[in-house]
JSON list of C-alpha atoms in Angstrom, two decimals:
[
{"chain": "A", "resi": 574, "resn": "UNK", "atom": "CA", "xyz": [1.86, -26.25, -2.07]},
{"chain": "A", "resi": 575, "resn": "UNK", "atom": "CA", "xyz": [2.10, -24.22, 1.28]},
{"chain": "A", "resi": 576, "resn": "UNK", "atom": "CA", "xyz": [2.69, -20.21, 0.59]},
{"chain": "A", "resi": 577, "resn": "UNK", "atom": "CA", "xyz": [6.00, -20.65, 2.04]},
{"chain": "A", "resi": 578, "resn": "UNK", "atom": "CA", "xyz": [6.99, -22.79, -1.10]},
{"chain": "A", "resi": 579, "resn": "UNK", "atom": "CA", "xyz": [5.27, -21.14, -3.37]},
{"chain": "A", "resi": 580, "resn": "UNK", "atom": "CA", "xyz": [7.10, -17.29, -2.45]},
{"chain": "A", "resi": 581, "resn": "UNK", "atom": "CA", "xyz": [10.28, -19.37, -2.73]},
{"chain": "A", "resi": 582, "resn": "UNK", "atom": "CA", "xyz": [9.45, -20.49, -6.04]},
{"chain": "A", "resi": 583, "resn": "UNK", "atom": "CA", "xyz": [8.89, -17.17, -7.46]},
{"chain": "A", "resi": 584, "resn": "UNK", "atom": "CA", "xyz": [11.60, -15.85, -6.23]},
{"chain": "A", "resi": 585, "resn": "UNK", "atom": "CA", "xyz": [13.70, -18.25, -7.42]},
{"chain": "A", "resi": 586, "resn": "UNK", "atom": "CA", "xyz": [11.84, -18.01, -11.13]},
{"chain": "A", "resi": 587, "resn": "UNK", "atom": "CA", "xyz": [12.51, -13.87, -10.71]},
{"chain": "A", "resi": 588, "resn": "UNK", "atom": "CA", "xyz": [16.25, -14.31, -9.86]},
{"chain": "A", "resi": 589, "resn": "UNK", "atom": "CA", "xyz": [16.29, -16.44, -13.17]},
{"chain": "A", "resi": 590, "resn": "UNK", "atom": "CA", "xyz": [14.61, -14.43, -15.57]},
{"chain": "A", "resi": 591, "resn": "UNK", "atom": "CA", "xyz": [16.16, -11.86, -18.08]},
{"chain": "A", "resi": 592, "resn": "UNK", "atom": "CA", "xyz": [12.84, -10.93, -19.11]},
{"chain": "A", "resi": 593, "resn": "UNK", "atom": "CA", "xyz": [13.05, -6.91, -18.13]},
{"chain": "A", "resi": 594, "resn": "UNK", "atom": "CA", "xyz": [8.94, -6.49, -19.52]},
{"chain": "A", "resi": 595, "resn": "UNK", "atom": "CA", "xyz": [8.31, -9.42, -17.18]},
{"chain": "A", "resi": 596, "resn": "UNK", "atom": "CA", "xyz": [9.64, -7.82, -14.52]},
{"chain": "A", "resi": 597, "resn": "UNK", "atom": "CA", "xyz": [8.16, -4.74, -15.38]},
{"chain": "A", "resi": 598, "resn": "UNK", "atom": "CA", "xyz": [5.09, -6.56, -15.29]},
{"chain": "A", "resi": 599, "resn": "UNK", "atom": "CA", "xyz": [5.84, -8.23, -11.92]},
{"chain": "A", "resi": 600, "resn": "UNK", "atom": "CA", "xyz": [6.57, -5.10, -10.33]},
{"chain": "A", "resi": 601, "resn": "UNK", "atom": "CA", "xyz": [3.44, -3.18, -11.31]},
{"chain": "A", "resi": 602, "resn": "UNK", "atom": "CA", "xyz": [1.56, -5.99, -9.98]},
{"chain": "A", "resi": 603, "resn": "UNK", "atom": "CA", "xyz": [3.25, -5.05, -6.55]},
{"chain": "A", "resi": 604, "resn": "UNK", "atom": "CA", "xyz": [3.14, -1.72, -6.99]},
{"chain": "A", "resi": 605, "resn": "UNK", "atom": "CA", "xyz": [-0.98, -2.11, -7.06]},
{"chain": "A", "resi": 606, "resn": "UNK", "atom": "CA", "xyz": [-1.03, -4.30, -4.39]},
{"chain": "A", "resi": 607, "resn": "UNK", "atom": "CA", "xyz": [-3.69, -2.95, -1.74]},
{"chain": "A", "resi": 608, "resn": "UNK", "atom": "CA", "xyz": [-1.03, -1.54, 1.29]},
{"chain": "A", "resi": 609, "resn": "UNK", "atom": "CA", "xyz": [-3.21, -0.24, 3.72]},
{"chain": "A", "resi": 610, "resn": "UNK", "atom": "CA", "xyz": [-6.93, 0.96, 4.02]},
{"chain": "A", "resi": 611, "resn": "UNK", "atom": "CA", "xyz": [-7.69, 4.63, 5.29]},
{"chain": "A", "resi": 612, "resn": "UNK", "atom": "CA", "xyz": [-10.42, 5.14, 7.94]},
{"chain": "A", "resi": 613, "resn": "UNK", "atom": "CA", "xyz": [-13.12, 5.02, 5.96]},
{"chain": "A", "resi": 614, "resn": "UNK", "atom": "CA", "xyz": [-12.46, 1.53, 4.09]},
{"chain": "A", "resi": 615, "resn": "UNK", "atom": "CA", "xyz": [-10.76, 2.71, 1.08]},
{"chain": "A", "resi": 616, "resn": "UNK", "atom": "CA", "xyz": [-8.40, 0.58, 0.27]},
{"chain": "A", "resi": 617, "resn": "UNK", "atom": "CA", "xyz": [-4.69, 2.26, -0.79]},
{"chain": "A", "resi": 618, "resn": "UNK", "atom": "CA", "xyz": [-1.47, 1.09, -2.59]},
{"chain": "A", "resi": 619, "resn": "UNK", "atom": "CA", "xyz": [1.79, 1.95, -1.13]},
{"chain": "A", "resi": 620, "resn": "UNK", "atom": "CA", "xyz": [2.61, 4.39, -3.68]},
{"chain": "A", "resi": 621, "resn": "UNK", "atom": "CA", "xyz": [-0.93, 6.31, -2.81]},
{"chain": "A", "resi": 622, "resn": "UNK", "atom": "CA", "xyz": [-0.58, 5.69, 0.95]},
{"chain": "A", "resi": 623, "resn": "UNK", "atom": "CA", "xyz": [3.00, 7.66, 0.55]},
{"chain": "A", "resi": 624, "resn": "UNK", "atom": "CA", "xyz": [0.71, 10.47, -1.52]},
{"chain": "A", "resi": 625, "resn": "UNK", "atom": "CA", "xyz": [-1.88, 10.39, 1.11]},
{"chain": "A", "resi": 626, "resn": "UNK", "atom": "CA", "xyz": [0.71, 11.36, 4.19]},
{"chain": "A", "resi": 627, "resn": "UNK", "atom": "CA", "xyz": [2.55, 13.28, 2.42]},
{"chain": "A", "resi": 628, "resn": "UNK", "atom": "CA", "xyz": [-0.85, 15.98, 1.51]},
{"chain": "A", "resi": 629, "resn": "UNK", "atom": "CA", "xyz": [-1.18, 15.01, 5.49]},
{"chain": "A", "resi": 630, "resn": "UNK", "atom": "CA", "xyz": [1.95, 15.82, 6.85]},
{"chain": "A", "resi": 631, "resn": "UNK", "atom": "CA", "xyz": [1.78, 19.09, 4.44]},
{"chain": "A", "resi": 632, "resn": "UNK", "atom": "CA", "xyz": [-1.48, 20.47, 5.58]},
{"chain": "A", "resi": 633, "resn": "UNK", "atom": "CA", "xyz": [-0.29, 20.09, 9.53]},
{"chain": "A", "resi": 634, "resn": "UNK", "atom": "CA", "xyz": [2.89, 22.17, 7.97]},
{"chain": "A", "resi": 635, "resn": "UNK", "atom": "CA", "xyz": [0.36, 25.08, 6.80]},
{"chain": "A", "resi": 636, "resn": "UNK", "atom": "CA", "xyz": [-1.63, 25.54, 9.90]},
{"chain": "A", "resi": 637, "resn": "UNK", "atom": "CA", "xyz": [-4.78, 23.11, 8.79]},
{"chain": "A", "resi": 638, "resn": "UNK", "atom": "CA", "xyz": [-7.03, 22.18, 11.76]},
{"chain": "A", "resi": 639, "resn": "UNK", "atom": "CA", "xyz": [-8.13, 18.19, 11.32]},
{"chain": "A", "resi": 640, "resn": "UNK", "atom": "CA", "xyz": [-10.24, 16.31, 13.53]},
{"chain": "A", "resi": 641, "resn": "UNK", "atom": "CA", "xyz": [-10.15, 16.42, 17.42]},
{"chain": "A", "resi": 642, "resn": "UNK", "atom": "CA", "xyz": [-9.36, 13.06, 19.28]},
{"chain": "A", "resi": 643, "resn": "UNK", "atom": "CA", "xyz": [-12.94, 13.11, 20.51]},
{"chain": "A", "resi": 644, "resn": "UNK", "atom": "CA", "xyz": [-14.47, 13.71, 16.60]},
{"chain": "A", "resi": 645, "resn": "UNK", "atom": "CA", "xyz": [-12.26, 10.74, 15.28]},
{"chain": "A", "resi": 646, "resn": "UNK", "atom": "CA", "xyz": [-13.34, 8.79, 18.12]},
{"chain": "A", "resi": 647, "resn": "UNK", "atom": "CA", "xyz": [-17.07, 9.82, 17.08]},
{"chain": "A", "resi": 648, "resn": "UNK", "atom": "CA", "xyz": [-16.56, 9.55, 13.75]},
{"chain": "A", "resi": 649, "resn": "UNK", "atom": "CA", "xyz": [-14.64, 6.12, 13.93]},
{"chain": "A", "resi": 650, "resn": "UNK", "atom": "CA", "xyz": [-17.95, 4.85, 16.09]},
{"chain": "A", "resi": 651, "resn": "UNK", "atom": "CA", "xyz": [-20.51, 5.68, 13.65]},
{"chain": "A", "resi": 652, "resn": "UNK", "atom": "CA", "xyz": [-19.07, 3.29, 10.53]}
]
């Protein structure tokens, strides 16, 4: 069976089922799905990738100095 067939298949099993701690279960599953990886290899769910740029986006807000293009360039060469 070709991926293709097999998402349908689920999907059609989900739209079928009634079973709310199945789903539950199903949607945990998702929810600790690996989203995204940061730069140094750690992998991150979406819910902790949302966490992650949010602290970003909050410590440009207060002023925070981060990393020069040049030093994330450098840093980016050594791994």
């Amino acid at each position: 069976m070709n991926i293709e067939t097999q998402r349908k298949n689920i999907v059609h099993r989900i739209l079928d089922t009634e079973n709310t701690s199945l789903l539950a279960k199903i949607e945990e599953l998702l929810d600790e799905e690996v989203f995204t990886f940061k730069a140094d290899g750690t992998a991150l769910t979406k819910k902790e990738y949302q966490i992650h740029i949010a602290k970003v986006l909050q410590a440009s807000e207060e002023g925070e100095i981060g990393y020069s293009t040049a030093e994330a360039k450098a840093k980016i060469k050594r791994k």
